[in-house]
Short mmCIF file of C-alpha atoms in Angstrom, two decimals:
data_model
loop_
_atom_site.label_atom_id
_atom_site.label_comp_id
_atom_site.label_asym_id
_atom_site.label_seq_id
_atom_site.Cartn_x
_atom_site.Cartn_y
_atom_site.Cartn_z
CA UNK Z 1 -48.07 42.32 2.18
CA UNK Z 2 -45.40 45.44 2.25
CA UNK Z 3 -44.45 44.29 5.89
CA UNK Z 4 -44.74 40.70 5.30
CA UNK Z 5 -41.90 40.76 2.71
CA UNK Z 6 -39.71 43.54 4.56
CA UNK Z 7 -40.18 41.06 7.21
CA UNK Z 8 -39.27 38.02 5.13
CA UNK Z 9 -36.21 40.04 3.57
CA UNK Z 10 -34.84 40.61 7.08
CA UNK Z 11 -35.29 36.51 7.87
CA UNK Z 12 -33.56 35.86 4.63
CA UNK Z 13 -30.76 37.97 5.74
CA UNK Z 14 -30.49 35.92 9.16
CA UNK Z 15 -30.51 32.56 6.96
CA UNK Z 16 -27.74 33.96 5.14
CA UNK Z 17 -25.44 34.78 7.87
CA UNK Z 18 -26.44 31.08 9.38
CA UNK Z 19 -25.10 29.55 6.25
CA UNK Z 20 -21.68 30.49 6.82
CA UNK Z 21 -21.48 28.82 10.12
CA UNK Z 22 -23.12 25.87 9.32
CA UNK Z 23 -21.03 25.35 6.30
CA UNK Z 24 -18.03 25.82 8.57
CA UNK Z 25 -18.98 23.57 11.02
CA UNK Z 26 -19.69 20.90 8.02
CA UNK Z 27 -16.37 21.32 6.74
CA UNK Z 28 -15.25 20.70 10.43
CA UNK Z 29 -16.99 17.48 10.25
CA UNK Z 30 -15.31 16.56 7.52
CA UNK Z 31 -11.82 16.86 8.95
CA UNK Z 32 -12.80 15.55 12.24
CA UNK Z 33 -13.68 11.74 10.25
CA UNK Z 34 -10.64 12.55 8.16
CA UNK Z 35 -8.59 12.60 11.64
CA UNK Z 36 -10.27 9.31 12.94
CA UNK Z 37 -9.44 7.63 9.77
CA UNK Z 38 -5.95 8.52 10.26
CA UNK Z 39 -5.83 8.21 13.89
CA UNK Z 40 -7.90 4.60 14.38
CA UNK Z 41 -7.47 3.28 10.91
CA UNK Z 42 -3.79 4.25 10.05
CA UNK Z 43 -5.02 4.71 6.73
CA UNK Z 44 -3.81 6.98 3.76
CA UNK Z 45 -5.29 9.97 3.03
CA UNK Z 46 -6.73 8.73 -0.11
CA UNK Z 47 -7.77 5.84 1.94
CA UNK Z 48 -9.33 8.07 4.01
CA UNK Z 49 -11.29 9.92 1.56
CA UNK Z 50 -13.12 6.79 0.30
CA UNK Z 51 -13.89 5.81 3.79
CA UNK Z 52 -15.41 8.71 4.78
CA UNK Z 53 -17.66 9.34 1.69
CA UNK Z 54 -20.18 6.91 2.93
CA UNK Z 55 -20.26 9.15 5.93
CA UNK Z 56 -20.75 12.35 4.02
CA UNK Z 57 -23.97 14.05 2.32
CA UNK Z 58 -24.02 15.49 -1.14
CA UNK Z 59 -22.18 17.09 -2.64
CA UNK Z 60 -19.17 15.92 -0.58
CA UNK Z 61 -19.88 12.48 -0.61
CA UNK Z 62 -19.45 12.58 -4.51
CA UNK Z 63 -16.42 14.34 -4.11
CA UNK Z 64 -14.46 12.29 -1.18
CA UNK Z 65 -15.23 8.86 -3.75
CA UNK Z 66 -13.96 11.02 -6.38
CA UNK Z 67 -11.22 12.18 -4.75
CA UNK Z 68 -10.94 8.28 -3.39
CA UNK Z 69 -10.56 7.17 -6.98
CA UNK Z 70 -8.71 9.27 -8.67
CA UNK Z 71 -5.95 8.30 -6.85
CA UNK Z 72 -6.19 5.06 -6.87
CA UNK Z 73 -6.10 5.46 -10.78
CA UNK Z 74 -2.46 6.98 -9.91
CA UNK Z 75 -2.03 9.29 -12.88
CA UNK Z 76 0.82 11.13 -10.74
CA UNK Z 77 -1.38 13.83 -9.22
CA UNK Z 78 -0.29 14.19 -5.60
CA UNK Z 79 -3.03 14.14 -2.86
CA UNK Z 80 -2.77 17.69 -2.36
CA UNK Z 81 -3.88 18.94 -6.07
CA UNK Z 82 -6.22 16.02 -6.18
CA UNK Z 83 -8.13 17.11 -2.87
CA UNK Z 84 -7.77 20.96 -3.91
CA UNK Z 85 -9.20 20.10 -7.31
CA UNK Z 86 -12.13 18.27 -5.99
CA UNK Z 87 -13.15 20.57 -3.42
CA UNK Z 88 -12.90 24.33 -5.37
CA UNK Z 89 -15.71 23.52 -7.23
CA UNK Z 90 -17.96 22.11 -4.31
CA UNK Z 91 -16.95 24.79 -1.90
CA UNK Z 92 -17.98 27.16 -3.91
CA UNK Z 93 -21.79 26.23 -3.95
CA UNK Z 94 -21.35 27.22 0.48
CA UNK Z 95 -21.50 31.17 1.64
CA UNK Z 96 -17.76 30.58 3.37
CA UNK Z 97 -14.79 33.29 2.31
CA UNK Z 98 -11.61 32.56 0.97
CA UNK Z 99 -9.86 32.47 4.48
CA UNK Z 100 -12.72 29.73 5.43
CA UNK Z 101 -11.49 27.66 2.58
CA UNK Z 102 -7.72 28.40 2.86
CA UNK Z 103 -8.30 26.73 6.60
CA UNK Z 104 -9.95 23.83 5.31
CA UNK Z 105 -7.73 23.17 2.50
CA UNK Z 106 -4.25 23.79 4.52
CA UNK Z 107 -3.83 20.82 5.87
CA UNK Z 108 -3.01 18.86 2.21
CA UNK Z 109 -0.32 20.64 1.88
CA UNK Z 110 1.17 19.51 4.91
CA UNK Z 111 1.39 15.85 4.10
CA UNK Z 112 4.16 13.25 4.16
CA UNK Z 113 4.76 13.21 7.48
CA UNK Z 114 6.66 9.87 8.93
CA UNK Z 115 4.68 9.83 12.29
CA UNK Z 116 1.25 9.87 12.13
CA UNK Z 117 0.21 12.18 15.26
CA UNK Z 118 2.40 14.98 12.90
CA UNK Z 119 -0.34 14.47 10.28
CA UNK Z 120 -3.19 14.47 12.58
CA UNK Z 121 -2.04 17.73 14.03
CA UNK Z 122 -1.78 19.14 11.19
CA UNK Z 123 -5.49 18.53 10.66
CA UNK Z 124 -6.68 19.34 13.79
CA UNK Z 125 -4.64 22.55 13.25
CA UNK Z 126 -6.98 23.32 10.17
CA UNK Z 127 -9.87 22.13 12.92
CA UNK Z 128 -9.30 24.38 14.94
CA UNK Z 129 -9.02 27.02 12.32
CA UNK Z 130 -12.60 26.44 11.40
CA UNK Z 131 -13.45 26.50 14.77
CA UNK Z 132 -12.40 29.64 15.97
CA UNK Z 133 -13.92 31.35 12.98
CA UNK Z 134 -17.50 29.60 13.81
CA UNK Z 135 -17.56 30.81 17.22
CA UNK Z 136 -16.31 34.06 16.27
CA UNK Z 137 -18.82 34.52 13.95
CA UNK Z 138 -21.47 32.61 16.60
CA UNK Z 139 -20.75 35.75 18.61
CA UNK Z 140 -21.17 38.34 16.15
CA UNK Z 141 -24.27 37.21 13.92
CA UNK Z 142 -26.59 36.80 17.54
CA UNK Z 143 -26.47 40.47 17.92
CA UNK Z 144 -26.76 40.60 13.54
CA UNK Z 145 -29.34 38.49 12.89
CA UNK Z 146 -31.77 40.15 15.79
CA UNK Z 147 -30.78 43.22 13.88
CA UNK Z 148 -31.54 41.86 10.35
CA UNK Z 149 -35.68 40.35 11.47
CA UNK Z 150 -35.85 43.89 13.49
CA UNK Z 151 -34.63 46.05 10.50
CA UNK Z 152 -36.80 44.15 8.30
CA UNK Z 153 -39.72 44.29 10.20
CA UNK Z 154 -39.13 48.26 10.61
CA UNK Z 155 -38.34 49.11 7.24
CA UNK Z 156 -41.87 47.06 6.10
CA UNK Z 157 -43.77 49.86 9.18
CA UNK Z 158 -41.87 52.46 7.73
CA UNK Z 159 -42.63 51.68 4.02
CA UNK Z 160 -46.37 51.19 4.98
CA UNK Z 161 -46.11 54.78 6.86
CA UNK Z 162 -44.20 56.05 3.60
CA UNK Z 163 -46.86 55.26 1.65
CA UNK Z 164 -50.15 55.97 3.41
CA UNK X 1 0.60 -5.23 -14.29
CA UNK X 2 1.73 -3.08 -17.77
CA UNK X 3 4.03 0.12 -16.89
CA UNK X 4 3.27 -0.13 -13.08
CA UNK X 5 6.61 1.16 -12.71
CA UNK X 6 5.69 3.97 -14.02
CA UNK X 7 2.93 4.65 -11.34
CA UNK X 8 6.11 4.65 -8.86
CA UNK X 9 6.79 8.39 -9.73
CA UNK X 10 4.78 11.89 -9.40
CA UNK X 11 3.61 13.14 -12.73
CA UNK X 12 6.51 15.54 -13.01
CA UNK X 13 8.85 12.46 -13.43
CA UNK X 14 6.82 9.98 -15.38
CA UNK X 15 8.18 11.43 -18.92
CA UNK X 16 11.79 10.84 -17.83
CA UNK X 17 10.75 7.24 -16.79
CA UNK X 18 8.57 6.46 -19.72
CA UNK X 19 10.92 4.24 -21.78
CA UNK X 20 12.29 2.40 -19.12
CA UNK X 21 8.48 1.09 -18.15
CA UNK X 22 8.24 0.63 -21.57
CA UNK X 23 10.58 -2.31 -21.33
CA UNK X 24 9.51 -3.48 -17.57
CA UNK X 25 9.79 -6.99 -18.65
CA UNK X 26 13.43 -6.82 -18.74
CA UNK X 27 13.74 -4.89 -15.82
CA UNK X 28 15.04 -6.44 -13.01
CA UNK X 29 15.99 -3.51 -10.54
CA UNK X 30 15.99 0.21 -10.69
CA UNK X 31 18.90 1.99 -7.67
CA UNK X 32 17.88 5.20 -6.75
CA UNK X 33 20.65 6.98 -4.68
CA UNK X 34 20.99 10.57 -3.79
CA UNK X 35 23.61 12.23 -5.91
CA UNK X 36 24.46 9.47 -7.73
CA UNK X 37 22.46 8.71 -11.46
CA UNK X 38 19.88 6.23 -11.86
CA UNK X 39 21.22 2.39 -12.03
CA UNK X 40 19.36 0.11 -14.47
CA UNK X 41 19.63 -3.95 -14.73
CA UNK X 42 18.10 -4.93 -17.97
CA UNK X 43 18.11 -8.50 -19.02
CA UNK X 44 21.17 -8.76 -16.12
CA UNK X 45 23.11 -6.29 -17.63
CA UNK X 46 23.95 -2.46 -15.77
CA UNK X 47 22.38 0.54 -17.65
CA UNK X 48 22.26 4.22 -16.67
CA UNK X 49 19.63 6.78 -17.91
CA UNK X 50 20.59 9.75 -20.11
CA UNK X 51 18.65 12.90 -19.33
CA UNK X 52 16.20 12.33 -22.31
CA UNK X 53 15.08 9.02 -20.41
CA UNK X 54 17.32 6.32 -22.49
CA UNK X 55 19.58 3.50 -21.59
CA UNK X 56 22.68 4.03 -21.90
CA UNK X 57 25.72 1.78 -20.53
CA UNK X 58 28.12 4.83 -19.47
CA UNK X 59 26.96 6.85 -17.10
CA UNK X 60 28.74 10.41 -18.94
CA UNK X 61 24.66 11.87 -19.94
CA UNK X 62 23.25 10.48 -16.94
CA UNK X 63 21.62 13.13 -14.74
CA UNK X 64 22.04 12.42 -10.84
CA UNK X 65 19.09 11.57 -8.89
CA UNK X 66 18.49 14.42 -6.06
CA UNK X 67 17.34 13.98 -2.59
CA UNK X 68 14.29 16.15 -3.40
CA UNK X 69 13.77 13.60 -6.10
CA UNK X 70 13.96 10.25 -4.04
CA UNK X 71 11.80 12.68 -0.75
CA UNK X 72 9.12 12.58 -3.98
CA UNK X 73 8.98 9.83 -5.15
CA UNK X 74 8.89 7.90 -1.87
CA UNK X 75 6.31 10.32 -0.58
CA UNK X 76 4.19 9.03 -4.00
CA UNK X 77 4.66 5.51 -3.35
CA UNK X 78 3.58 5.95 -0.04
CA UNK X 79 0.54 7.82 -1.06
CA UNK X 80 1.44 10.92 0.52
CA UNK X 81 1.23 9.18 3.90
CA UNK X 82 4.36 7.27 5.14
CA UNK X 83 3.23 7.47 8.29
CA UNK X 84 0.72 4.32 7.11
CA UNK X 85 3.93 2.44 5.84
CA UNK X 86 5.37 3.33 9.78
CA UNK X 87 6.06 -1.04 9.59
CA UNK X 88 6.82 -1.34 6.54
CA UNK X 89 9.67 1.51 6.27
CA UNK X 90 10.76 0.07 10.05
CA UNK X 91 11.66 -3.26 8.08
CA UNK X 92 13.16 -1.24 5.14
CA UNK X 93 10.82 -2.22 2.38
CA UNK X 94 7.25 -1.19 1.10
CA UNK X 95 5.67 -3.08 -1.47
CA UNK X 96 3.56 -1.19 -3.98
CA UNK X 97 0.92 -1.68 -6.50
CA UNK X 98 2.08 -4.08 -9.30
CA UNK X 99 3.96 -6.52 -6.16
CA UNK X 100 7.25 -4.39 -6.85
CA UNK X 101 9.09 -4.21 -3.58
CA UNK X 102 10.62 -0.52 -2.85
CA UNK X 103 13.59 -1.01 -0.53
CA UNK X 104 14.60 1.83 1.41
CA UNK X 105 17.89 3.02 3.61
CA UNK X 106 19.13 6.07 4.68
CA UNK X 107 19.68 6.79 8.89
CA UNK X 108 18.30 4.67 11.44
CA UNK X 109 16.63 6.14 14.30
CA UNK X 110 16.95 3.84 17.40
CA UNK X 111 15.16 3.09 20.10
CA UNK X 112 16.47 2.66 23.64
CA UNK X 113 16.51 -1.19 23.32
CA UNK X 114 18.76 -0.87 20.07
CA UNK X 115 15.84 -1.64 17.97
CA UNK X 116 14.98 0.09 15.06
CA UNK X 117 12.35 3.03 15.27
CA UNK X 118 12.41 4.49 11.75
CA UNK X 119 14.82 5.26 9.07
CA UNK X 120 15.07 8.87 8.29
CA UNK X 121 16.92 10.84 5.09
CA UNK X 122 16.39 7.87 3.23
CA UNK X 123 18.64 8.50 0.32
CA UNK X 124 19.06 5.05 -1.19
CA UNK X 125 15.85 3.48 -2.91
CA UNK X 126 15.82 -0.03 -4.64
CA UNK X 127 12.87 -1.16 -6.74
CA UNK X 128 12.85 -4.54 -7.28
CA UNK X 129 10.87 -5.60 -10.48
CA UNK X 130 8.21 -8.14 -9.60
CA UNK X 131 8.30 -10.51 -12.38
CA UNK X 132 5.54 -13.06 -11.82
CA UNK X 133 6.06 -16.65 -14.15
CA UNK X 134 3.45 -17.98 -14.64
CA UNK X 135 3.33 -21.97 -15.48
CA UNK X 136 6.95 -22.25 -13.37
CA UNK X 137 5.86 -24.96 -11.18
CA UNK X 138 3.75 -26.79 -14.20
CA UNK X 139 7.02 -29.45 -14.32
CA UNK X 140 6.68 -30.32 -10.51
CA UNK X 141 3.12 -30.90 -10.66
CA UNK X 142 2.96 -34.93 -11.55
CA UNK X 143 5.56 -34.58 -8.02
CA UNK X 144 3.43 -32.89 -5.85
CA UNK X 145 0.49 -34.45 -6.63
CA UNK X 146 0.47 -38.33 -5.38
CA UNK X 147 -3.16 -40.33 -6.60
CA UNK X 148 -4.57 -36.79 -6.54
CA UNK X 149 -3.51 -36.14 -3.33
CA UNK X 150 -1.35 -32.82 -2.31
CA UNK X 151 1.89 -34.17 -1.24
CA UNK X 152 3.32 -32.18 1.67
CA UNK X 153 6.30 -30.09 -0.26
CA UNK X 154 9.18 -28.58 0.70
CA UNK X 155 11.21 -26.63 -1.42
CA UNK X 156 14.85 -25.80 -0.54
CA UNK X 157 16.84 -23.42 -2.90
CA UNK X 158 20.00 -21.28 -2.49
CA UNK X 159 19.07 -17.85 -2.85
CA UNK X 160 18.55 -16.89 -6.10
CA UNK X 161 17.34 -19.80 -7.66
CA UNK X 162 13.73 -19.17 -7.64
CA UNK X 163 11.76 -20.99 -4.59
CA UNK X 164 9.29 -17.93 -4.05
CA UNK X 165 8.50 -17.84 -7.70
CA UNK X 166 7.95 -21.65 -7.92
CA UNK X 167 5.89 -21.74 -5.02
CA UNK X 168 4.01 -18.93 -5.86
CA UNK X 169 3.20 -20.36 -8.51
CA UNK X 170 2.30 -23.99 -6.78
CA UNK X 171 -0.05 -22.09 -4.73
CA UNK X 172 -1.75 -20.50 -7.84
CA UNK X 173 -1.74 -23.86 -9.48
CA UNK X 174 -3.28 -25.21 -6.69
CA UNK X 175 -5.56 -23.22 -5.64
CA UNK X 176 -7.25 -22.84 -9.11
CA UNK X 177 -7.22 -26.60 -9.40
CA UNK X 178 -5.15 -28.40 -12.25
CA UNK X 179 -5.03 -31.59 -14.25
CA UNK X 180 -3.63 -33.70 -11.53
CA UNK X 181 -5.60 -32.55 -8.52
CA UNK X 182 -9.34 -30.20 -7.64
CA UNK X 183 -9.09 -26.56 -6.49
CA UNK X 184 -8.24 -26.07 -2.77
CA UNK X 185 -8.20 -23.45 -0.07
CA UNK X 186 -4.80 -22.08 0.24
CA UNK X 187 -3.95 -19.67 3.54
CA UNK X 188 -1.32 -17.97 2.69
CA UNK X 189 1.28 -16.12 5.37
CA UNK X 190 2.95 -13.44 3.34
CA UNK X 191 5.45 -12.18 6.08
CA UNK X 192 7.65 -10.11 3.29
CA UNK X 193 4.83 -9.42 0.72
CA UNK X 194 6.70 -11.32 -1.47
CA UNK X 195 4.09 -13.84 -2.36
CA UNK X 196 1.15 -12.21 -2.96
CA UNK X 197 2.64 -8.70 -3.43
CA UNK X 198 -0.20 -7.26 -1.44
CA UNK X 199 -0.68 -4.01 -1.59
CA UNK X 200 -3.08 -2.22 0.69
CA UNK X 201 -4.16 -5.86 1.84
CA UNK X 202 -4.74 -6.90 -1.75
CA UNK X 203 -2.86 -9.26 -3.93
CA UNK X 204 -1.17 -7.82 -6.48
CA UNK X 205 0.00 -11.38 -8.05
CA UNK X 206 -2.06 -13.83 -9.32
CA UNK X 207 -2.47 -16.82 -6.54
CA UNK X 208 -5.43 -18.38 -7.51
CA UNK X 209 -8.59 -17.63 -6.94
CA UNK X 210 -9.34 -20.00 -3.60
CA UNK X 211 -6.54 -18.35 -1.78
CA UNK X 212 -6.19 -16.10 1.45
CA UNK X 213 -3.47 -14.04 1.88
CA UNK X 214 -2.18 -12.80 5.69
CA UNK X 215 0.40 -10.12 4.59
CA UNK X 216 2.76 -8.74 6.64
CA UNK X 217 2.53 -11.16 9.56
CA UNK X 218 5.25 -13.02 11.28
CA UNK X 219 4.94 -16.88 10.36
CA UNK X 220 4.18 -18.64 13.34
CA UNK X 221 1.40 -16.09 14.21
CA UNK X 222 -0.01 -16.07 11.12
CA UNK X 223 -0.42 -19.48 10.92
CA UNK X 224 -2.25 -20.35 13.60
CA UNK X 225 -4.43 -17.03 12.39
CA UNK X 226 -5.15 -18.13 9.78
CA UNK X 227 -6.05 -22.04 10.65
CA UNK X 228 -8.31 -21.10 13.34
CA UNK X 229 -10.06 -18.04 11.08
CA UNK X 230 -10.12 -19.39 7.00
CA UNK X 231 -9.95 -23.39 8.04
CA UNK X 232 -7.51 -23.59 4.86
CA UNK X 233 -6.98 -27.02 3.45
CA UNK X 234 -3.48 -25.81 2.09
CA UNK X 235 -0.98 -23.93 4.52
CA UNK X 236 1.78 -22.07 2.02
CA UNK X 237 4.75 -20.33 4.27
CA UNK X 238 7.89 -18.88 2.09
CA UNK X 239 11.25 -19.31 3.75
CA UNK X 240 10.93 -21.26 6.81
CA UNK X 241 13.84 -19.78 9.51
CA UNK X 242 12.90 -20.61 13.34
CA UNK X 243 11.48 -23.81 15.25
CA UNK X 244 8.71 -21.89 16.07
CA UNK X 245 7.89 -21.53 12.51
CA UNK X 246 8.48 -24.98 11.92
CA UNK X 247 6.28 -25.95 15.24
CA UNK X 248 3.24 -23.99 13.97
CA UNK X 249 3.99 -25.82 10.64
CA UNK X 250 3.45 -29.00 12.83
CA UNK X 251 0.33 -28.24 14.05
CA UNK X 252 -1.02 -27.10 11.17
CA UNK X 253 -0.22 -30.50 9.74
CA UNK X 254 -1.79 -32.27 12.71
CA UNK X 255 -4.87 -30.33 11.54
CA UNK X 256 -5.22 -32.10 8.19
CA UNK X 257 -3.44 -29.10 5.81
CA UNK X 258 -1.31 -29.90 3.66
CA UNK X 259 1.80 -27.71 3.59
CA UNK X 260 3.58 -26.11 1.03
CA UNK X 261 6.97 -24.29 2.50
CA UNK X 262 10.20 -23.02 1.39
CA UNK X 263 13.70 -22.69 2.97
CA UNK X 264 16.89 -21.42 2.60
CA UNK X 265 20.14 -24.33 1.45
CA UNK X 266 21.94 -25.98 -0.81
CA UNK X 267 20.37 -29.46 -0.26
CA UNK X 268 18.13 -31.26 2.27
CA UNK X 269 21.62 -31.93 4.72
CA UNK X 270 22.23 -28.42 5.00
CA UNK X 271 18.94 -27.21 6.08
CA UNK X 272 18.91 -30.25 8.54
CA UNK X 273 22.22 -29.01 10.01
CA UNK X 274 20.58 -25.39 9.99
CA UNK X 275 17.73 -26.30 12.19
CA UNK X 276 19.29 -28.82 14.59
CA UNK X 277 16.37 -31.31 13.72
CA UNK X 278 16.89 -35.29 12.71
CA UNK X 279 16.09 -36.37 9.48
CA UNK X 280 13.03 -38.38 11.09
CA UNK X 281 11.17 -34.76 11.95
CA UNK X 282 10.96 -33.61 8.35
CA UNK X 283 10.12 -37.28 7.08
CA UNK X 284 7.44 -36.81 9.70
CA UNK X 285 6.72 -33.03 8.27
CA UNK X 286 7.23 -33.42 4.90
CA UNK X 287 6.41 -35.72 1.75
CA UNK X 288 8.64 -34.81 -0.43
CA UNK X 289 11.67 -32.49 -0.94
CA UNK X 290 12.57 -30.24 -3.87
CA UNK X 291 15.80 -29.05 -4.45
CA UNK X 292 16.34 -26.30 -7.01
CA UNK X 293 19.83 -25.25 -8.81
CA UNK X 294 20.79 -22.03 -11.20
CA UNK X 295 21.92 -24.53 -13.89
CA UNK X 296 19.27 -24.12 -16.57
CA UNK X 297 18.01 -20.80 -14.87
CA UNK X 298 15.29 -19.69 -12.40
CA UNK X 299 13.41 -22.58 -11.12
CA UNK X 300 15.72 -25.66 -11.88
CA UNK X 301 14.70 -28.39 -10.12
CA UNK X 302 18.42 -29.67 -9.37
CA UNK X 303 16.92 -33.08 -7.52
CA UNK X 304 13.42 -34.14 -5.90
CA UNK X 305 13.75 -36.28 -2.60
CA UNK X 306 10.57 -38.05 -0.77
CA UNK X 307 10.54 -38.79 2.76
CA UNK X 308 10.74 -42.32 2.41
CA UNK X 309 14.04 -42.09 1.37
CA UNK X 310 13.75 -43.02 -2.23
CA UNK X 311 16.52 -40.72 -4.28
CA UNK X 312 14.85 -39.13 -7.70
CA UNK X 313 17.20 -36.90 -9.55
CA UNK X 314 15.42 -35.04 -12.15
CA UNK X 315 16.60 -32.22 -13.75
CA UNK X 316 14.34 -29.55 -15.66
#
């Protein structure tokens, strides 16, 4: 039972460092639809957001319709705080760091561009962003979560020893 | 439609703006230019702003309008992505929420034909009020309507004088279905917006509830659009200006609509010099002519003609 749960503590661990990633590479999703929208559709970003929702799974699909609306109610908010708004609170819920967020959030503040291939960039910029951190962190967390099952399956032997 | 100026500006502006879409009825126009302050017309009359956000007729309080101000608000109005309203800035106007139409100028960026790519530093904005009168074209209706029967109408006006209005409100009229004649399909082709006021490809005026709207489509396209896709028993076309328009007009006729169409002149001899075309082609096109005048306001009908040739003055 000892090893069992060092053993499950170590796969826990390995789930953790997963999460990150595969919240990353969600969020990438995300701006990758965003950047069809705008590319095939021509439509505005708030446009955007309500297409896309159908697309999405919770929470985010809530939030894009959200987001969606509440401009369409056109209380003055610009994009930008609207999208920021709507996404602290969901991002939150994901294992991603501030730097993950900052990425997927930069591109609403680099809106109001004339040509449309300037806007797309500048999501694909925050794309790429999230990219390079996934495969960065692809890289490390092979070698980490090997360590984390191995550690935890140790530490349960060593406990066991420990106690005998 | 209440205080949709208002939605015009970001948040940080709207208290400034307040009163002024408090009295939107009597707006006609708001000039935005960079440097200069705020021009009003209220009821026809010039009005500035003072800083707190009230009329005033000399311009001494009025704060001037900064290009950081117009970047914002146009950036707003085009939901924080101009690069949809590519087009519509192109032709110098967007029209927003509430059919308003937001002119814009500033520096044309060409391209190597000499046509025009995009504006850029727009520093000149001019929000026209949109203003829609309902129960204008009630006094034409016993005119348009023959035994129940949609006469084919044209409706020539200087500019000015209210033919968009009255045929706007013809199309609502007739597409909702009224005491002298049943509901029909109307297809409209709302080249300028002006019509429908469509924003994001809805119709921000009220033009019945049988009617399709085409916005932002050149005429003679959008005519034959919309007669092969909606089969519309009514064809309604604002400000008629090219044979080709006038040729599509044709064919929708030859398809059974009925046509509803505006043009630019003073009377029906004027618009037949314009086009080049005898008085036998729009007998052919049209049933019956209606001239409109300034001299009792928007919407005077100054003289009614049919194509027969029978002479009706009326005046309204």
């Amino acid at each position: 039972m000892i090893f069992g749960g060092c053993l499950g503590l170590g796969i826990w661990y390995r789930f953790q460092l997963s999460g990150r990633i595969r919240a990353l590479r969600a969020l990438r999703g995300i701006l990758e639809l965003l950047a069809g929208e705008v590319r095939y559709g021509r439509a505005t970003l708030p446009e955007c957001c309500s297409h896309i929702a159908r697309y999405l799974s919770a929470p985010f699909s809530e939030a894009f319709t959200e987001i969606g609306s509440r401009m369409e109610e056109n209380t003055g908010i610009s994009f930008g705080e609207a999208f920021r708004e709507g996404m602290n609170g969901i991002l939150e819920e994901f294992p991603l760091k501030e730097t993950d967020c900052e990425n997927f959030l930069r591109f609403t503040s680099q809106t109001g561009f004339a040509d449309g291939k300037m806007q797309l960039q500048s999501i694909e910029h925050s794309v790429e962003l999230l990219q390079a951190t996934e495969e960065g962190l692809e890289r490390e967390n092979a070698e980490k979560c090997r360590m984390a099952v191995g550690l935890g399956a140790m530490g349960g032997l060593l406990l066991i020893l420990v106690l005998w | 439609m209440e205080n949709s100026i208002l939605q015009l500006f970001p948040m940080q502006y709207r208290p400034f703006w307040q009163r002024a879409a408090d009295m939107q009825e009597h707006i006609q126009e708001i000039r935005l230019r960079a440097g200069q302050p705020a021009v009003l017309y209220r009821d026809g009359r010039e009005f500035f702003l003072t800083g707190r956000g009230e009329f005033a007729e000399s311009r001494a309080d009025s704060p001037v309008v900064t290009e950081r101000e117009l970047e914002g608000i146009l950036e707003h109005i085009c939901h924080y992505s101009p690069y949809a309203f590519e087009e519509e800035i192109r032709r110098g106007f967007v029209t927003v929420a509430g059919g308003h139409r937001v002119g814009v100028a500033g520096q044309a960026v060409l391209e190597a034909d000499g046509s025009v790519r995009t504006l850029k530093n727009i520093s000149f904005l001019n929000i026209r009020v949109a203003h829609q009168r309902k129960g204008a074209a009630e006094g034409v209706l016993p005119l348009v309507y023959r035994r129940g029967v949609l006469q084919n109408t044209l409706i020539i006006s200087p500019p000015g004088c209210g033919k968009t209005t009255l045929l706007r409100d013809l199309i609502r009229l007739v597409s909702d279905g009224n005491v002298w004649g049943r509901g029909m399909n109307v297809g409209v082709v709302d080249e300028r917006s002006e019509l429908a006021g469509s924003f994001l490809g809805r119709p921000q005026n009220d033009v019945g509830m049988r009617t399709d709207v085409l916005d932002g489509c050149p005429k003679e396209t959008g005519m034959l659009m919309l007669l092969r896709s909606m089969s519309p028993q009514v064809i309604a076309v604002d400000e008629l200006g090219s044979d080709g328009e006038l040729g599509a007009l044709g064919q929708a006729a030859a398809c059974g609509c009925r046509i509803l169409a505006t043009v630019h002149g003073e009377d029906r001899r004027d618009v037949e010099r314009r086009f080049g075309l005898k008085t036998e082609f729009w007998d052919r096109m049209f049933d019956l002519f209606i001239v409109l005048g300034r001299e009792k306001g928007c919407c005077t009908v100054r003289r009614t003609e049919e194509s027969r040739g029978g002479l009706r003055d009326k005046g309204e």
